Short mmCIF file of C-alpha atoms in Angstrom, two decimals:
data_model
loop_
_atom_site.label_atom_id
_atom_site.label_comp_id
_atom_site.label_asym_id
_atom_site.label_seq_id
_atom_site.Cartn_x
_atom_site.Cartn_y
_atom_site.Cartn_z
CA MET A 8 -26.50 21.27 256.56
CA ALA A 9 -24.75 19.50 253.74
CA ASN A 10 -21.99 18.41 256.09
CA LYS A 11 -24.52 16.94 258.47
CA ARG A 12 -26.14 14.91 255.70
CA LEU A 13 -22.71 13.71 254.59
CA SER A 14 -21.94 12.51 258.08
CA TYR A 15 -25.19 10.50 258.17
CA VAL A 16 -24.31 8.87 254.85
CA VAL A 17 -20.83 7.93 256.06
CA ALA A 18 -22.22 6.47 259.30
CA TRP A 19 -24.80 4.44 257.37
CA VAL A 20 -22.13 3.06 255.02
CA VAL A 21 -19.87 2.10 257.96
CA MET A 22 -22.78 0.37 259.70
CA MET A 23 -23.65 -1.59 256.57
CA PHE A 24 -20.04 -2.75 256.21
CA TRP A 25 -20.02 -3.80 259.86
CA VAL A 26 -23.27 -5.78 259.47
CA ALA A 27 -21.97 -7.48 256.33
CA TRP A 28 -18.72 -8.37 258.08
CA SER A 29 -20.60 -9.74 261.09
CA MET A 30 -22.87 -11.85 258.90
CA GLU A 31 -19.84 -13.23 257.12
CA GLU A 32 -18.20 -14.09 260.41
CA THR A 33 -21.31 -15.78 261.77
CA ALA A 34 -22.16 -17.61 258.55
CA ALA A 35 -22.55 -21.34 259.06
CA VAL A 36 -19.62 -23.56 258.11
CA LYS A 37 -20.88 -26.31 255.81
CA LEU A 38 -19.54 -29.78 256.54
CA ARG A 39 -20.06 -32.97 254.58
CA VAL A 40 -20.07 -35.63 257.30
CA GLY A 41 -19.17 -39.20 256.42
CA VAL A 42 -20.25 -41.97 258.79
CA PRO A 43 -19.63 -45.71 258.58
CA LYS A 44 -22.45 -48.23 258.36
CA LYS A 45 -22.09 -51.54 260.16
CA ASP A 46 -24.39 -54.31 261.29
CA GLY A 47 -22.93 -54.84 264.76
CA PHE A 48 -22.01 -52.62 267.71
CA THR A 49 -24.65 -50.08 266.76
CA GLN A 50 -24.27 -48.40 270.17
CA PHE A 51 -21.46 -46.40 268.57
CA VAL A 52 -22.97 -45.58 265.16
CA LYS A 53 -26.39 -46.67 263.92
CA VAL A 54 -27.46 -45.87 260.37
CA VAL A 55 -31.14 -46.49 259.53
CA TRP A 56 -33.00 -45.59 256.31
CA ASP A 57 -36.18 -43.59 256.92
CA HIS A 58 -38.71 -44.59 254.24
CA ASP A 59 -41.08 -41.75 255.08
CA GLN A 60 -38.55 -38.96 254.81
CA HIS A 61 -36.34 -40.79 252.29
CA LYS A 62 -33.13 -40.16 254.14
CA TYR A 63 -30.73 -41.82 256.54
CA ASN A 64 -31.05 -41.26 260.28
CA VAL A 65 -27.74 -41.56 262.08
CA THR A 66 -27.58 -42.00 265.87
CA GLY A 67 -25.26 -43.48 268.46
CA TYR A 68 -22.61 -42.61 270.98
CA CYS A 69 -20.18 -41.10 268.48
CA MET A 70 -22.86 -38.91 266.93
CA ASP A 71 -24.01 -37.61 270.33
CA VAL A 72 -20.44 -36.68 271.19
CA PHE A 73 -20.14 -34.95 267.82
CA HIS A 74 -23.33 -32.92 268.40
CA GLY A 75 -22.13 -32.08 271.91
CA VAL A 76 -18.95 -30.62 270.45
CA LEU A 77 -20.95 -28.64 267.86
CA SER A 78 -23.06 -27.04 270.58
CA ILE A 79 -20.06 -25.33 272.19
CA LEU A 80 -18.18 -24.24 269.08
CA PRO A 81 -17.84 -20.43 268.67
CA PHE A 82 -19.30 -20.61 265.14
CA ASN A 83 -22.29 -22.18 263.45
CA VAL A 84 -21.98 -25.43 261.50
CA SER A 85 -24.30 -26.70 258.78
CA LEU A 86 -24.24 -30.49 258.43
CA GLN A 87 -24.77 -32.72 255.44
CA ILE A 88 -24.60 -36.27 256.78
CA GLU A 89 -23.80 -38.88 254.14
CA PRO A 90 -23.32 -42.51 255.25
CA TYR A 91 -20.61 -44.44 253.47
CA VAL A 92 -22.88 -46.92 251.70
CA ASN A 93 -23.32 -48.31 248.20
CA GLN A 94 -26.46 -48.38 246.10
CA SER A 95 -27.81 -51.41 247.92
CA GLY A 96 -27.54 -49.66 251.28
CA HIS A 97 -24.62 -51.72 252.61
CA SER A 98 -21.18 -50.53 253.62
CA ALA A 99 -19.17 -49.27 250.67
CA GLY A 100 -15.80 -50.33 252.09
CA THR A 101 -13.49 -50.56 255.05
CA TYR A 102 -12.71 -47.86 257.58
CA ASP A 103 -9.39 -47.17 255.85
CA GLN A 104 -11.21 -46.62 252.57
CA LEU A 105 -13.69 -44.33 254.32
CA VAL A 106 -10.90 -42.19 255.74
CA GLN A 107 -9.35 -41.86 252.29
CA GLN A 108 -12.57 -40.24 251.02
CA VAL A 109 -11.49 -37.03 252.82
CA PRO A 110 -11.52 -34.34 251.42
CA GLN A 111 -12.80 -35.43 248.01
CA LYS A 112 -16.16 -36.71 249.25
CA TYR A 113 -16.30 -35.76 252.94
CA ASP A 114 -15.04 -32.87 255.01
CA ILE A 115 -15.11 -34.87 258.24
CA VAL A 116 -15.57 -38.53 259.20
CA VAL A 117 -17.46 -39.25 262.43
CA GLY A 118 -17.76 -42.68 264.00
CA ASP A 119 -15.84 -45.34 265.84
CA ILE A 120 -12.72 -44.44 263.86
CA THR A 121 -9.57 -45.51 265.69
CA ILE A 122 -6.62 -43.15 265.47
CA LEU A 123 -3.85 -45.08 263.70
CA ALA A 124 -0.48 -44.09 262.28
CA ASN A 125 -1.23 -45.28 258.74
CA ARG A 126 -4.52 -43.36 258.67
CA SER A 127 -2.76 -40.17 259.72
CA ASN A 128 -1.05 -40.19 256.32
CA TYR A 129 -4.39 -39.22 254.74
CA VAL A 130 -6.18 -37.17 257.40
CA ASP A 131 -5.62 -35.22 260.61
CA PHE A 132 -7.31 -36.57 263.73
CA THR A 133 -8.70 -34.63 266.62
CA LEU A 134 -7.93 -35.55 270.19
CA PRO A 135 -9.50 -38.90 271.16
CA TYR A 136 -12.79 -38.88 273.04
CA THR A 137 -12.46 -42.47 274.32
CA ASP A 138 -9.63 -44.50 275.74
CA SER A 139 -8.88 -47.61 273.78
CA GLY A 140 -6.60 -50.59 273.36
CA VAL A 141 -6.65 -54.13 272.01
CA GLN A 142 -7.18 -57.15 274.25
CA MET A 143 -8.70 -60.60 274.03
CA VAL A 144 -11.81 -62.08 275.62
CA VAL A 145 -11.87 -65.79 276.45
CA ALA A 146 -14.25 -68.20 278.11
CA ALA A 147 -14.18 -68.22 281.91
CA GLN A 148 -13.76 -71.59 283.56
CA GLN A 149 -14.68 -72.58 287.08
CA GLY A 150 -11.78 -73.88 289.09
CA ARG A 151 -9.50 -73.41 292.05
CA VAL A 152 -5.75 -73.53 291.66
CA GLN A 153 -4.48 -75.63 294.56
CA THR A 154 -0.93 -76.60 295.35
CA MET A 155 0.86 -78.41 298.15
CA TRP A 156 1.36 -75.02 299.83
CA THR A 157 -2.28 -73.93 299.75
CA PHE A 158 -2.44 -74.16 303.53
CA MET A 159 0.05 -71.25 303.71
CA LYS A 160 -2.07 -68.88 301.59
CA PRO A 161 -4.53 -67.68 304.28
CA PHE A 162 -1.71 -65.62 305.85
CA SER A 163 0.80 -63.47 304.01
CA TRP A 164 4.51 -64.10 304.48
CA ASP A 165 4.99 -61.07 306.73
CA LEU A 166 2.17 -62.27 308.99
CA TRP A 167 3.71 -65.75 309.27
CA LEU A 168 7.06 -64.17 310.13
CA THR A 169 5.47 -61.95 312.78
CA ILE A 170 3.73 -64.94 314.38
CA LEU A 171 7.08 -66.73 314.61
CA LEU A 172 8.79 -63.69 316.14
CA ILE A 173 6.03 -63.06 318.69
CA SER A 174 6.16 -66.74 319.70
CA ILE A 175 9.92 -66.52 320.26
CA PHE A 176 9.45 -63.27 322.20
CA ILE A 177 6.77 -64.70 324.50
CA GLY A 178 8.74 -67.90 325.02
CA SER A 179 11.85 -65.89 325.90
CA VAL A 180 9.93 -63.73 328.38
CA ILE A 181 8.45 -66.77 330.11
CA LEU A 182 11.90 -68.37 330.20
CA ILE A 183 13.31 -65.28 331.92
CA MET A 184 10.48 -65.09 334.44
CA GLU A 185 10.61 -68.83 335.22
CA ARG A 186 14.40 -69.19 335.28
CA LYS A 187 14.46 -69.72 339.06
CA VAL A 188 12.17 -72.70 338.59
CA ILE A 189 14.45 -74.07 335.92
CA ASN A 190 17.64 -73.53 337.95
CA ASN A 191 16.20 -74.86 341.20
CA ASN A 192 18.16 -78.07 341.62
CA SER A 193 17.34 -78.46 345.28
CA LEU A 194 14.01 -80.14 344.66
CA PRO A 195 13.59 -83.70 345.93
CA PRO A 196 14.09 -86.21 343.15
CA THR A 197 10.87 -87.91 344.15
CA ASP A 198 8.73 -84.87 343.33
CA HIS A 199 7.55 -85.86 339.85
CA ASP A 200 5.55 -82.67 339.12
CA HIS A 201 8.46 -80.29 339.78
CA GLN A 202 10.79 -82.49 337.73
CA HIS A 203 8.27 -82.28 334.89
CA GLN A 204 8.20 -78.47 335.17
CA GLN A 205 11.99 -78.35 335.19
CA GLN A 206 12.13 -80.48 332.05
CA GLN A 207 9.35 -78.55 330.31
CA LEU A 208 10.89 -75.13 331.00
CA SER A 209 14.31 -76.00 329.68
CA PRO A 210 15.86 -73.36 327.40
CA ILE A 211 15.57 -75.69 324.41
CA ASN A 212 11.78 -75.67 324.62
CA PHE A 213 11.20 -71.93 325.07
CA LEU A 214 9.63 -71.70 321.57
CA TRP A 215 7.50 -74.77 322.12
CA LEU A 216 6.03 -73.51 325.40
CA PRO A 217 3.55 -70.89 324.05
CA ILE A 218 2.55 -73.14 321.17
CA SER A 219 1.88 -76.08 323.49
CA GLN A 220 -0.20 -73.85 325.76
CA ALA A 221 -2.31 -72.77 322.78
CA VAL A 222 -2.90 -76.39 321.71
CA LEU A 223 -3.06 -77.99 325.17
CA PRO A 224 -4.04 -75.22 327.58
CA GLU A 225 -4.90 -77.65 330.35
CA ARG A 226 -1.24 -78.54 330.78
CA GLU A 227 -0.04 -75.84 333.16
CA GLY A 228 3.71 -75.41 332.92
CA VAL A 229 4.36 -72.11 334.70
CA VAL A 230 4.39 -71.09 338.38
CA LYS A 231 4.44 -67.28 338.57
CA ASN A 232 1.28 -65.25 338.12
CA CYS A 233 2.99 -62.91 335.65
CA SER A 234 3.89 -65.89 333.49
CA ARG A 235 0.29 -67.07 333.58
CA PHE A 236 -0.84 -63.58 332.56
CA VAL A 237 1.50 -63.63 329.57
CA LEU A 238 0.16 -67.05 328.56
CA MET A 239 -3.39 -65.77 328.86
CA VAL A 240 -2.59 -62.87 326.51
CA TRP A 241 -0.92 -65.30 324.12
CA LEU A 242 -3.96 -67.59 324.17
CA VAL A 243 -6.22 -64.68 323.18
CA LEU A 244 -3.91 -63.84 320.30
CA ALA A 245 -3.68 -67.48 319.24
CA PHE A 246 -7.48 -67.87 319.36
CA VAL A 247 -8.03 -64.87 317.07
CA LEU A 248 -5.33 -66.04 314.65
CA MET A 249 -6.66 -69.61 314.51
CA GLN A 250 -10.24 -68.47 313.87
CA SER A 251 -9.11 -66.07 311.14
CA TYR A 252 -6.93 -68.75 309.54
CA THR A 253 -9.79 -71.25 309.53
CA ALA A 254 -12.23 -68.78 307.97
CA SER A 255 -9.77 -67.66 305.30
CA LEU A 256 -8.73 -71.19 304.34
CA THR A 257 -12.35 -72.31 304.18
CA SER A 258 -13.15 -69.43 301.86
CA MET A 259 -10.23 -70.30 299.58
CA LEU A 260 -11.24 -73.94 299.34
CA THR A 261 -14.98 -73.48 298.89
CA VAL A 262 -15.59 -70.20 297.00
CA GLU A 263 -15.82 -70.72 293.25
CA GLN A 264 -13.11 -68.79 291.41
CA LEU A 265 -13.30 -67.74 287.78
CA GLN A 266 -10.15 -68.34 285.78
CA PRO A 267 -9.51 -67.38 282.13
CA SER A 268 -9.08 -70.36 279.84
CA PHE A 269 -6.08 -68.63 278.19
CA LEU A 270 -3.73 -66.10 279.74
CA SER A 271 -1.98 -64.64 276.68
CA VAL A 272 -1.95 -64.63 272.90
CA ASN A 273 1.15 -66.82 272.99
CA ASP A 274 -0.93 -69.67 274.43
CA LEU A 275 -3.36 -69.34 271.53
CA ARG A 276 -0.67 -69.15 268.87
CA GLU A 277 1.40 -72.04 270.23
CA GLY A 278 -1.70 -74.20 270.71
CA ASP A 279 -2.84 -73.52 267.13
CA TYR A 280 -6.29 -72.38 268.27
CA TYR A 281 -8.75 -70.37 266.22
CA VAL A 282 -9.02 -66.65 267.02
CA GLY A 283 -11.82 -64.28 266.05
CA TYR A 284 -11.78 -60.57 265.28
CA GLN A 285 -14.23 -57.91 264.07
CA ALA A 286 -14.83 -57.68 260.36
CA GLU A 287 -13.14 -54.81 258.52
CA SER A 288 -10.97 -54.03 261.53
CA PHE A 289 -7.29 -53.17 261.71
CA VAL A 290 -6.96 -55.97 264.28
CA TYR A 291 -6.33 -58.40 261.42
CA ASP A 292 -3.04 -56.69 260.57
CA LEU A 293 -2.14 -56.70 264.25
CA LEU A 294 -2.76 -60.44 264.56
CA VAL A 295 -0.95 -61.43 261.37
CA TYR A 296 2.01 -59.03 261.18
CA LYS A 297 2.72 -58.22 264.82
CA TRP A 298 1.58 -61.29 266.75
CA LYS A 299 2.47 -63.71 263.89
CA PHE A 300 -0.80 -65.64 263.77
CA ASN A 301 -1.52 -67.88 260.82
CA SER A 302 -4.23 -66.20 258.77
CA SER A 303 -5.93 -69.57 258.27
CA ARG A 304 -6.60 -69.72 262.02
CA LEU A 305 -8.47 -66.37 262.04
CA ARG A 306 -12.24 -65.94 261.71
CA THR A 307 -14.25 -62.74 261.29
CA TYR A 308 -17.47 -61.75 263.07
CA SER A 309 -19.65 -58.65 263.02
CA THR A 310 -21.98 -58.66 266.04
CA ILE A 311 -21.91 -59.36 269.77
CA SER A 312 -24.18 -62.39 269.33
CA GLU A 313 -21.73 -63.87 266.81
CA TYR A 314 -18.94 -63.38 269.34
CA HIS A 315 -20.96 -65.23 271.96
CA HIS A 316 -21.84 -68.13 269.67
CA ALA A 317 -18.28 -68.59 268.42
CA LEU A 318 -16.81 -68.61 271.93
CA ARG A 319 -19.53 -70.92 273.24
CA ILE A 320 -18.87 -73.69 270.70
CA GLY A 321 -15.08 -73.22 270.78
CA SER A 322 -12.42 -74.05 268.21
CA ARG A 323 -13.38 -77.73 268.03
CA GLY A 324 -17.00 -76.90 267.29
CA GLY A 325 -16.28 -74.49 264.46
CA GLY A 326 -15.93 -71.37 266.57
CA VAL A 327 -12.95 -69.74 268.23
CA SER A 328 -11.11 -69.93 271.54
CA ALA A 329 -10.67 -66.17 271.89
CA ILE A 330 -11.86 -62.89 270.40
CA VAL A 331 -9.28 -60.14 269.87
CA ASP A 332 -10.72 -56.66 269.51
CA GLU A 333 -10.56 -53.13 270.83
CA VAL A 334 -11.39 -52.73 274.51
CA ALA A 335 -14.38 -50.52 273.72
CA TYR A 336 -16.14 -53.35 271.89
CA LEU A 337 -15.06 -56.02 274.36
CA LYS A 338 -16.52 -54.04 277.26
CA LEU A 339 -19.90 -54.05 275.57
CA PHE A 340 -19.61 -57.78 275.08
CA ILE A 341 -18.64 -58.36 278.72
CA HIS A 342 -21.49 -56.12 279.84
CA LYS A 343 -23.98 -58.51 278.17
CA TYR A 344 -22.26 -61.89 278.68
CA GLY A 345 -19.97 -61.08 281.60
CA SER A 346 -20.81 -64.16 283.68
CA ASN A 347 -19.34 -66.54 281.09
CA TYR A 348 -16.32 -64.65 279.73
CA MET A 349 -13.29 -62.72 280.93
CA ILE A 350 -10.87 -60.22 279.42
CA ALA A 351 -7.34 -61.56 279.69
CA GLY A 352 -3.83 -60.84 278.52
CA PRO A 353 -1.88 -57.60 278.15
CA THR A 354 -3.27 -54.51 276.44
CA TYR A 355 -1.91 -53.38 273.07
CA ARG A 356 -2.30 -49.63 273.23
CA THR A 357 -4.11 -47.57 270.62
CA ASP A 358 -5.16 -43.92 270.68
CA GLY A 359 -8.94 -44.30 270.88
CA PHE A 360 -11.67 -42.85 268.65
CA GLY A 361 -11.36 -39.44 267.02
CA PHE A 362 -12.85 -37.27 264.26
CA ALA A 363 -10.99 -37.23 260.93
CA PHE A 364 -10.47 -33.94 259.00
CA ALA A 365 -8.52 -33.07 255.89
CA ARG A 366 -4.81 -32.51 256.28
CA ASN A 367 -3.93 -29.08 257.72
CA SER A 368 -7.58 -28.24 258.30
CA SER A 369 -8.21 -25.25 260.56
CA LEU A 370 -11.20 -27.05 262.10
CA THR A 371 -9.13 -29.79 263.72
CA ALA A 372 -7.91 -27.61 266.57
CA ALA A 373 -11.38 -26.14 267.18
CA PHE A 374 -13.00 -29.58 267.40
CA SER A 375 -10.18 -30.85 269.63
CA ARG A 376 -10.84 -28.04 272.09
CA GLY A 377 -14.53 -28.86 271.90
CA ILE A 378 -13.82 -32.52 272.72
CA LEU A 379 -11.85 -31.47 275.79
CA ASN A 380 -14.70 -29.29 277.01
CA VAL A 381 -17.31 -32.01 276.46
CA SER A 382 -15.14 -34.69 278.08
CA GLU A 383 -14.72 -32.61 281.23
CA SER A 384 -18.42 -31.77 281.51
CA GLU A 385 -21.41 -33.73 282.76
CA GLU A 386 -22.65 -34.03 279.20
CA MET A 387 -20.17 -36.83 278.51
CA ASP A 388 -21.40 -38.78 281.55
CA LYS A 389 -24.98 -38.49 280.35
CA ILE A 390 -24.07 -39.69 276.85
CA GLU A 391 -22.14 -42.66 278.20
CA GLU A 392 -24.91 -43.65 280.57
CA LYS A 393 -27.45 -43.38 277.74
CA TYR A 394 -25.74 -45.96 275.55
CA PHE A 395 -23.57 -48.04 277.87
CA GLY A 396 -25.12 -47.82 281.32
CA LYS A 397 -22.48 -47.66 284.06
CA ILE A 398 -19.63 -49.41 282.27
CA MET A 399 -17.95 -46.15 281.25
CA LYS A 400 -16.78 -43.46 283.68
CA ASN A 401 -14.84 -40.24 283.32
CA ASN A 402 -14.07 -40.72 279.64
CA GLY A 403 -12.45 -44.08 280.39
CA TRP A 404 -13.50 -47.67 280.46
CA GLU A 405 -13.96 -49.15 283.91
CA ASP A 406 -12.13 -52.47 284.24
CA GLN A 407 -14.94 -54.79 285.25
CA SER A 408 -12.92 -57.92 284.50
CA SER A 409 -10.28 -57.11 287.10
CA SER A 410 -12.91 -56.32 289.73
CA THR A 411 -14.66 -59.62 288.99
CA THR A 412 -11.43 -61.52 289.33
CA SER A 413 -10.46 -59.86 292.59
CA SER A 414 -13.89 -60.38 294.14
CA SER A 415 -13.98 -64.07 293.29
CA SER A 416 -10.44 -64.77 294.46
CA PRO A 417 -10.00 -64.41 298.25
CA SER A 418 -6.78 -62.64 299.19
CA SER A 419 -4.39 -63.48 302.00
CA LEU A 420 -4.65 -61.78 305.38
CA THR A 421 -1.80 -59.34 305.95
CA LEU A 422 0.11 -58.12 309.00
CA TYR A 423 -1.79 -54.83 308.95
CA SER A 424 -5.02 -56.66 309.81
CA PHE A 425 -3.58 -57.81 313.16
CA SER A 426 -1.05 -55.06 313.87
CA GLY A 427 -3.14 -53.65 316.74
CA LEU A 428 -3.48 -57.06 318.38
CA PHE A 429 0.26 -57.71 318.10
CA LEU A 430 0.97 -54.29 319.60
CA ILE A 431 -1.26 -54.97 322.61
CA THR A 432 0.32 -58.39 323.11
CA GLY A 433 3.84 -56.97 323.01
CA ILE A 434 3.08 -54.15 325.46
CA ALA A 435 1.27 -56.46 327.92
CA THR A 436 4.11 -58.99 327.81
CA PHE A 437 6.75 -56.32 328.40
CA LEU A 438 4.85 -54.86 331.36
CA ALA A 439 4.47 -58.32 332.87
CA LEU A 440 8.21 -58.80 332.55
CA LEU A 441 8.88 -55.52 334.38
CA VAL A 442 6.52 -56.46 337.21
CA SER A 443 7.94 -59.96 337.58
CA GLU A 444 11.63 -59.13 337.33
CA THR A 445 12.21 -56.53 340.06
CA VAL A 446 15.94 -56.78 339.48
CA ILE A 447 15.39 -54.85 336.25
CA TRP A 448 14.14 -51.74 338.00
CA ARG A 449 15.50 -52.27 341.58
CA ARG A 450 19.10 -51.50 340.60
CA PRO A 451 18.28 -48.11 338.95
CA ILE A 452 16.15 -47.14 341.96
CA SER A 453 18.98 -48.04 344.34
CA MET A 454 21.46 -45.98 342.32
CA ALA A 455 19.05 -43.02 342.23
CA ARG A 456 18.56 -43.25 345.99
CA GLU A 457 22.32 -43.30 346.60
CA TYR A 458 22.82 -40.35 344.26
CA SER A 459 20.13 -38.34 346.05
CA ARG A 460 21.61 -39.04 349.47
CA LYS A 461 25.07 -38.13 348.32
CA TYR A 462 24.33 -34.89 346.48
CA LEU A 463 20.80 -33.65 347.14
CA PHE A 464 20.51 -34.10 350.93
CA ARG A 465 24.01 -32.99 351.91
CA THR A 466 23.92 -30.62 354.94
CA SER A 467 25.91 -27.41 355.21
CA SER A 468 27.94 -28.52 358.24
CA SER A 469 30.73 -30.83 357.16
CA SER A 470 31.54 -31.68 360.77
CA GLN A 471 28.05 -32.93 361.33
CA THR A 472 27.70 -34.65 358.01
CA GLN A 473 31.02 -36.55 358.01
CA PRO A 474 30.05 -39.09 360.68
CA THR A 475 26.64 -39.36 359.19
CA SER A 476 28.11 -39.79 355.74
CA SER A 477 30.46 -42.45 356.99
CA ASP A 478 27.60 -44.17 358.72
CA ASP A 479 25.47 -43.93 355.60
CA ASP A 480 28.30 -45.26 353.46
CA SER A 481 28.85 -48.13 355.82
CA SER A 482 25.15 -48.86 355.92
CA THR A 483 24.96 -48.62 352.12
CA HIS A 484 27.90 -50.99 351.68
CA HIS A 485 26.32 -53.28 354.22
CA HIS A 486 23.04 -53.10 352.30
CA HIS A 487 24.83 -53.95 349.02
CA ARG A 488 26.54 -56.89 350.71
CA MET A 489 23.16 -58.10 351.94
CA GLU A 490 21.70 -57.81 348.40
CA SER A 491 24.70 -59.64 346.97
CA SER A 492 24.27 -62.43 349.47
CA VAL A 493 20.57 -62.66 348.62
#
């Protein structure tokens, strides 16, 4: 009996240790979360003071991604969100200064924090949850770039080359089919029409013949029906090409095309124009130390409306000629004022936005795995659509500027667009040549007939076949002599 009671006591003690261990494992991890406060681009992070509850409410794209990651972590997290503000409620410093508050003041920094090499000296970043980069946005100007060779642009170079080759091919075929007309020197010299045909069908003009028939079809210069059939096929091809050329050239000359006012940062630097950037951004160091801009030609702005006003008045009016910023912010600007501005120039790559933890923190890997899971789920699409509409897709920024440029700039027609028509023309022309020139296929038929008579229809009696063979040979030679004479 005593042993049984002892076993109950031991089981109860083991169960209590197991419950205590489980509670310790499932205890919430407390995190002090630092978030930046800014006046512009609040779609990413928006910090608002709630007078009723006497606390800050933090919302935005970055916070929704952060909460999405928390929902799939294998442990519980208790949050203490503390915006990086001073006593007056304004931002207490730059993003670099905010990152340096880890781990003394914050355990993690959440916001539109770009992953940079110099910041990695103070914190460890998770994997990025947005693609990023630095580009410039400039005013779009209406205009069409026209040169002395604009008339060649409706067709690509390979299409022009194919048109030349098909013209030479058709002219050569007609020259072969009409060679008897050309070489017929027995016509009376008084017959003006036949002399005109003989002059028109000279070998020198074999390329000019199909072109002249396309321009002046009423001038009949061929005699054989097969030649007329080839010209008819060529006229159909020429009609389709001319109509397509006219439509494409008209589109190029009449459709309004948007062109960026500046193509690269070199144009801005060499022209000594003013350039704007976002306040408290690392872009200033990029402009001054990497792209060698004069700091006196740089102006800071904080909101999308300030970007729009500065670009609208330009450098001469006290604004700027271009805004240089991260692609994430520029896409928001283009989404609101896209009809007047364009993103131009090459992209200076950065690593996107990430969460900042203390160096060697064990939570960095867990949150990185959580970011991967959220990015590959439909939750990320819903978050992006909530704050940015349709301008973000699949954890990447859709390049609306390139699609706008391509849609407003008509492209040249290529050979692939007419490859089927060229194939039909070539086959029809070749078949007409075979029908017209019997000498091409008469000789092989004659040789096949002779071969069949000699080997396939040989009788078993040599005495009976010898005279017949001699007669057949004589008749065959006689037939060849008749063909030669003809």
